[in-house]
Structure formats: C-alpha cells, structure tokens
Amino acid sequence: MTVLQNIKGKKRKKGMFRTITIILAMLFSVTLLQAGKKIVVDLTKQEAYAYEDGRLQFSGWISTGKPGHRTPTGRFRVLEKDIDHVSSKYPEPNGGAEMHYMLRVTSYGVAMHLGYVPNYPASHGCIRMENGFAQKMYHWANVGTPVIIRGYPPRRVDRPISRNAPRVARSSRPNRSGAYVGNDPLKFLSSVPGKRERLSAEQAKKKKKRVAGTKRNRKSKKNQLTENDRKFTTPLEALKG
C-alpha cells in the first residue's frame, strides 16, 4: 500500500507541475505578444499608430488605397526600409514615383511612405503618411516590425484642426479641392532635398507664362479695335458697315 501511495503521489506532483508549466507558458506568450514594437493601420479612421510594449507612442494621418486599388487588410511585417525609394510601377508603365521614407509591407508592392494625404483614400494601394509622421515612423520602425491593417476605408474622413478631437467617417462625396491643413504638396515635400525649390520654380514659371499670355491677349484685342476704328471714318460708313 505504501509503495502504491508513493507512486500515486508522484503522478499527482507531475500532473500539477505540467499544469503550472502550461499556465506559465501561456502567460509568457501573452507577454511576448504585447511586448515590442507594432504598427496598427486603421483604414476606417485613415490613421496609423505606433505601439511599443502595448503603449501608444505616436500616431499620424494617412491616405490608403482608393476604389479599385484598395489597401489589403491582415497581419504583415516590415520587409524592407528605403529612405529614397523610387517606384518601379507607378506612374505606369515605367514607374518613377518617389516614395521617400518607405517601409515595404508586402512582397507585391504595398508600402508605407511619405506622400500627399488628403481626407479620403487616394493612393494606388500604398499607405501614404503625412510629412513629419513619415520620418518619425521610418526611424522608429525596424525590419520585422509587425504591421496590422484593419477596418474598411470610408469615402471621406473629417479631419479637425485639433488632433485631439474625434474623427468622424463620412460617406459623402470626397472633397477633391486639395485645400487641407498641413498637406499641401510644397509642405510635405519640404523634407526632400531640392524638391521644394524645383516645384517652386516650376510654379513661378507657369505663373509667368500665364501673365505673358494675358498681356498678349489684351494687346491683340486693342489692335483689333484700332483696325476697326480705321475702317469707319464717318458715322454713316459705320452704320453701313
């Protein structure tokens, strides 16, 4: 009896030890899931968040894929980082679009990068980040950082002036005027060396052409009026004409 009791006691201890080991392993797994860095992309709010050890570090506005080029949802990882990446696909067919501060998310071309961020989904599938936020995310994230993309993109998102105010998704027609606070092309390209100056020079050149064209039109109209005046020397001739 004593031998049997000892055997049963040992089995009970082994069973308890296994149970405790399983519980500890589960707790350790949960801790690992919450630890480290993680990027969460909310398509519904058109905003991305950077988490570390379960705590929000910073967030920023984004613009994701437009209809026909929707950004995929699911769990991904940062596959590559390139501060001065150039697209090999867009604009089609030969590419050439600049994608600065690029964090590649998929093997088929979807990435997070600096870009124009209106208040509606406008990209070809990539996740555009606003100026300032893109640089911060690029330097914070590492290759291998998990990226979770979730939600469904609305047609438009109200972006209040105060970043602490709630964002409300709307289903009305997108505002395509481009007049969004802090998102004009010159502002978001200010961090790209030489890009702002080149764009400013191009805009000044176009303005000069418009002014010159307006002056030519006015001069042409003035000459035309002068020729008409020469045709009619008297009021009677003018009536006959």
CSV table of C-alpha atoms in Angstrom, one decimal:
chain,number,residue,atom,x,y,z
A,1,MET,CA,0.0,0.0,0.0
A,2,THR,CA,2.8,2.3,0.9
A,3,VAL,CA,4.5,1.8,-2.5
A,4,LEU,CA,1.2,2.4,-4.4
A,5,GLN,CA,0.6,5.6,-2.4
A,6,ASN,CA,4.1,6.9,-3.3
A,7,ILE,CA,3.5,6.2,-7.0
A,8,LYS,CA,0.2,8.0,-6.9
A,9,GLY,CA,1.7,10.9,-5.1
A,10,LYS,CA,4.5,11.2,-7.7
A,11,LYS,CA,1.9,11.1,-10.5
A,12,ARG,CA,-0.1,13.9,-8.9
A,13,LYS,CA,3.0,16.1,-8.5
A,14,LYS,CA,3.9,15.5,-12.1
A,15,GLY,CA,0.4,16.5,-13.2
A,16,MET,CA,0.5,19.6,-11.1
A,17,PHE,CA,3.9,20.5,-12.5
A,18,ARG,CA,2.7,20.1,-16.1
A,19,THR,CA,-0.4,22.3,-15.4
A,20,ILE,CA,1.8,25.0,-13.8
A,21,THR,CA,4.2,24.9,-16.8
A,22,ILE,CA,1.4,25.2,-19.3
A,23,ILE,CA,-0.1,28.2,-17.4
A,24,LEU,CA,3.3,29.9,-17.2
A,25,ALA,CA,3.9,29.3,-20.9
A,26,MET,CA,0.5,30.9,-21.8
A,27,LEU,CA,1.3,33.9,-19.7
A,28,PHE,CA,4.7,34.2,-21.2
A,29,SER,CA,3.2,34.0,-24.7
A,30,VAL,CA,0.7,36.8,-23.9
A,31,THR,CA,3.5,39.0,-22.6
A,32,LEU,CA,5.5,38.4,-25.8
A,33,LEU,CA,2.6,39.4,-27.9
A,34,GLN,CA,2.2,42.7,-26.0
A,35,ALA,CA,5.9,43.4,-25.9
A,36,GLY,CA,8.0,45.0,-28.6
A,37,LYS,CA,7.0,47.3,-31.4
A,38,LYS,CA,3.8,47.1,-33.5
A,39,ILE,CA,2.2,49.3,-36.2
A,40,VAL,CA,-1.6,49.4,-36.5
A,41,VAL,CA,-3.2,50.9,-39.6
A,42,ASP,CA,-6.9,51.9,-39.2
A,43,LEU,CA,-8.4,52.2,-42.6
A,44,THR,CA,-11.7,53.4,-41.2
A,45,LYS,CA,-10.2,56.4,-39.4
A,46,GLN,CA,-7.4,56.8,-42.0
A,47,GLU,CA,-4.8,56.9,-39.2
A,48,ALA,CA,-1.8,54.8,-38.2
A,49,TYR,CA,-0.5,54.1,-34.7
A,50,ALA,CA,2.9,53.1,-33.4
A,51,TYR,CA,2.8,50.9,-30.2
A,52,GLU,CA,5.7,49.7,-28.1
A,53,ASP,CA,5.2,47.3,-25.2
A,54,GLY,CA,1.5,47.7,-25.6
A,55,ARG,CA,1.6,51.5,-25.2
A,56,LEU,CA,0.8,54.1,-27.9
A,57,GLN,CA,4.0,56.1,-28.8
A,58,PHE,CA,2.6,58.3,-31.5
A,59,SER,CA,0.1,58.4,-34.4
A,60,GLY,CA,-0.5,60.2,-37.7
A,61,TRP,CA,-2.9,60.7,-40.6
A,62,ILE,CA,-2.7,58.5,-43.6
A,63,SER,CA,-4.3,58.1,-47.0
A,64,THR,CA,-4.8,54.5,-48.2
A,65,GLY,CA,-5.9,52.8,-51.4
A,66,LYS,CA,-8.7,54.3,-53.5
A,67,PRO,CA,-11.5,52.3,-55.1
A,68,GLY,CA,-10.0,49.7,-57.4
A,69,HIS,CA,-6.7,49.8,-55.6
A,70,ARG,CA,-7.7,49.0,-52.0
A,71,THR,CA,-5.0,48.5,-49.4
A,72,PRO,CA,-5.1,44.9,-48.2
A,73,THR,CA,-6.1,44.0,-44.6
A,74,GLY,CA,-4.4,41.5,-42.4
A,75,ARG,CA,-1.2,40.9,-40.5
A,76,PHE,CA,2.1,41.8,-42.1
A,77,ARG,CA,5.7,42.8,-41.3
A,78,VAL,CA,8.1,45.5,-42.4
A,79,LEU,CA,10.1,43.7,-45.1
A,80,GLU,CA,12.4,46.5,-46.2
A,81,LYS,CA,13.3,50.1,-45.4
A,82,ASP,CA,14.5,52.6,-48.1
A,83,ILE,CA,14.7,56.3,-47.4
A,84,ASP,CA,14.9,57.3,-51.1
A,85,HIS,CA,12.8,54.6,-52.8
A,86,VAL,CA,11.5,55.0,-56.3
A,87,SER,CA,8.5,53.1,-57.6
A,88,SER,CA,9.1,50.6,-60.4
A,89,LYS,CA,5.4,50.5,-61.2
A,90,TYR,CA,3.8,54.0,-60.9
A,91,PRO,CA,3.2,56.1,-62.8
A,92,GLU,CA,2.5,53.3,-65.3
A,93,PRO,CA,4.1,51.8,-67.3
A,94,ASN,CA,7.7,52.6,-66.3
A,95,GLY,CA,7.4,53.9,-62.8
A,96,GLY,CA,9.5,56.7,-61.3
A,97,ALA,CA,7.3,58.0,-58.5
A,98,GLU,CA,9.3,59.0,-55.4
A,99,MET,CA,8.4,57.1,-52.2
A,100,HIS,CA,10.6,58.6,-49.6
A,101,TYR,CA,10.8,57.0,-46.1
A,102,MET,CA,9.5,53.8,-47.5
A,103,LEU,CA,8.6,50.8,-45.3
A,104,ARG,CA,7.7,47.8,-47.5
A,105,VAL,CA,4.8,45.8,-46.1
A,106,THR,CA,4.1,43.2,-48.8
A,107,SER,CA,6.1,41.4,-51.5
A,108,TYR,CA,3.7,42.7,-54.2
A,109,GLY,CA,4.4,46.5,-53.8
A,110,VAL,CA,2.3,47.8,-50.9
A,111,ALA,CA,4.3,50.1,-48.6
A,112,MET,CA,4.1,52.9,-46.1
A,113,HIS,CA,5.8,56.1,-47.4
A,114,LEU,CA,5.8,59.9,-47.4
A,115,GLY,CA,3.0,61.3,-49.6
A,116,TYR,CA,0.1,63.7,-50.1
A,117,VAL,CA,-2.5,62.9,-47.5
A,118,PRO,CA,-6.0,64.3,-48.3
A,119,ASN,CA,-9.0,63.4,-46.2
A,120,TYR,CA,-10.0,60.4,-48.4
A,121,PRO,CA,-8.3,57.3,-49.7
A,122,ALA,CA,-6.3,58.4,-52.7
A,123,SER,CA,-3.3,56.0,-53.3
A,124,HIS,CA,-2.8,53.0,-55.6
A,125,GLY,CA,-2.8,50.7,-52.6
A,126,CYS,CA,0.1,52.1,-50.6
A,127,ILE,CA,-0.3,53.8,-47.2
A,128,ARG,CA,0.7,57.4,-47.6
A,129,MET,CA,1.9,59.2,-44.4
A,130,GLU,CA,1.9,62.9,-43.8
A,131,ASN,CA,5.1,65.0,-43.5
A,132,GLY,CA,6.7,64.6,-40.1
A,133,PHE,CA,4.8,61.4,-39.3
A,134,ALA,CA,6.5,59.5,-42.1
A,135,GLN,CA,10.0,60.5,-41.0
A,136,LYS,CA,9.2,59.6,-37.4
A,137,MET,CA,7.7,56.2,-38.3
A,138,TYR,CA,10.7,55.4,-40.6
A,139,HIS,CA,13.3,55.9,-37.9
A,140,TRP,CA,11.2,54.2,-35.2
A,141,ALA,CA,10.2,51.0,-37.0
A,142,ASN,CA,12.6,48.1,-37.7
A,143,VAL,CA,12.7,45.5,-40.4
A,144,GLY,CA,10.4,42.7,-39.0
A,145,THR,CA,8.1,45.1,-37.0
A,146,PRO,CA,4.5,43.7,-37.2
A,147,VAL,CA,2.0,45.7,-39.2
A,148,ILE,CA,-1.7,45.1,-38.6
A,149,ILE,CA,-4.0,46.6,-41.2
A,150,ARG,CA,-7.7,46.6,-40.3
A,151,GLY,CA,-11.1,48.3,-40.9
A,152,TYR,CA,-12.8,49.5,-44.1
A,153,PRO,CA,-12.0,52.8,-45.9
A,154,PRO,CA,-14.7,55.4,-46.0
A,155,ARG,CA,-15.3,57.8,-48.8
A,156,ARG,CA,-14.1,60.8,-46.7
A,157,VAL,CA,-12.9,61.4,-43.2
A,158,ASP,CA,-13.4,64.7,-41.3
A,159,ARG,CA,-10.0,65.9,-40.1
A,160,PRO,CA,-10.4,68.6,-37.4
A,161,ILE,CA,-7.9,71.2,-36.8
A,162,SER,CA,-7.3,69.9,-33.3
A,163,ARG,CA,-5.6,66.5,-33.4
A,164,ASN,CA,-7.3,65.6,-30.1
A,165,ALA,CA,-10.8,66.0,-31.4
A,166,PRO,CA,-12.7,62.9,-32.6
A,167,ARG,CA,-12.6,61.9,-36.3
A,168,VAL,CA,-15.9,61.1,-37.9
A,169,ALA,CA,-16.1,59.0,-41.0
A,170,ARG,CA,-18.5,60.3,-43.7
A,171,SER,CA,-19.9,58.7,-46.8
A,172,SER,CA,-20.5,61.9,-48.7
A,173,ARG,CA,-18.7,62.8,-52.0
A,174,PRO,CA,-14.9,63.2,-51.5
A,175,ASN,CA,-13.6,66.8,-51.3
A,176,ARG,CA,-11.1,67.0,-54.2
A,177,SER,CA,-10.1,70.6,-53.8
A,178,GLY,CA,-6.8,69.7,-52.1
A,179,ALA,CA,-7.1,72.5,-49.6
A,180,TYR,CA,-6.2,70.5,-46.4
A,181,VAL,CA,-4.3,72.0,-43.5
A,182,GLY,CA,-0.7,70.9,-43.4
A,183,ASN,CA,-1.0,68.7,-46.5
A,184,ASP,CA,-0.2,70.9,-49.5
A,185,PRO,CA,2.4,69.4,-51.9
A,186,LEU,CA,5.0,72.1,-51.1
A,187,LYS,CA,4.8,71.4,-47.4
A,188,PHE,CA,5.0,67.6,-47.5
A,189,LEU,CA,7.9,67.8,-50.0
A,190,SER,CA,9.9,70.2,-47.8
A,191,SER,CA,11.9,67.4,-46.3
A,192,VAL,CA,13.1,66.1,-49.7
A,193,PRO,CA,16.3,67.8,-50.8
A,194,GLY,CA,15.8,70.1,-53.8
A,195,LYS,CA,12.2,69.0,-54.4
A,196,ARG,CA,10.6,72.1,-52.8
A,197,GLU,CA,12.9,74.5,-54.7
A,198,ARG,CA,12.2,72.7,-58.0
A,199,LEU,CA,8.5,72.7,-57.5
A,200,SER,CA,8.5,76.4,-56.6
A,201,ALA,CA,10.5,77.3,-59.7
A,202,GLU,CA,8.0,75.3,-61.9
A,203,GLN,CA,5.1,77.1,-60.3
A,204,ALA,CA,6.7,80.5,-60.8
A,205,LYS,CA,7.5,79.6,-64.5
A,206,LYS,CA,3.8,78.6,-65.1
A,207,LYS,CA,2.6,81.9,-63.5
A,208,LYS,CA,5.0,83.9,-65.7
A,209,LYS,CA,3.6,82.2,-68.8
A,210,ARG,CA,0.0,82.9,-67.7
A,211,VAL,CA,0.8,86.6,-67.2
A,212,ALA,CA,2.5,86.9,-70.5
A,213,GLY,CA,-0.4,85.1,-72.3
A,214,THR,CA,-2.9,87.5,-70.7
A,215,LYS,CA,-0.8,90.5,-71.9
A,216,ARG,CA,-0.7,89.2,-75.4
A,217,ASN,CA,-4.5,88.7,-75.5
A,218,ARG,CA,-5.1,92.3,-74.3
A,219,LYS,CA,-2.7,93.7,-76.9
A,220,SER,CA,-4.4,91.6,-79.6
A,221,LYS,CA,-7.8,92.9,-78.7
A,222,LYS,CA,-6.5,96.5,-78.6
A,223,ASN,CA,-5.0,96.2,-82.1
A,224,GLN,CA,-8.2,94.7,-83.4
A,225,LEU,CA,-10.2,97.7,-82.0
A,226,THR,CA,-7.8,100.1,-83.6
A,227,GLU,CA,-8.2,98.5,-87.1
A,228,ASN,CA,-12.0,98.7,-86.8
A,229,ASP,CA,-11.8,102.4,-86.0
A,230,ARG,CA,-9.7,103.0,-89.1
A,231,LYS,CA,-12.3,101.3,-91.4
A,232,PHE,CA,-15.1,103.7,-90.4
A,233,THR,CA,-14.1,107.3,-90.9
A,234,THR,CA,-17.6,108.7,-90.6
A,235,PRO,CA,-20.8,107.7,-88.7
A,236,LEU,CA,-22.6,107.0,-92.0
A,237,GLU,CA,-19.9,104.5,-93.0
A,238,ALA,CA,-20.0,102.9,-89.6
A,239,LEU,CA,-23.8,102.4,-90.0
A,240,LYS,CA,-23.3,100.9,-93.5
A,241,GLY,CA,-20.7,98.5,-92.1
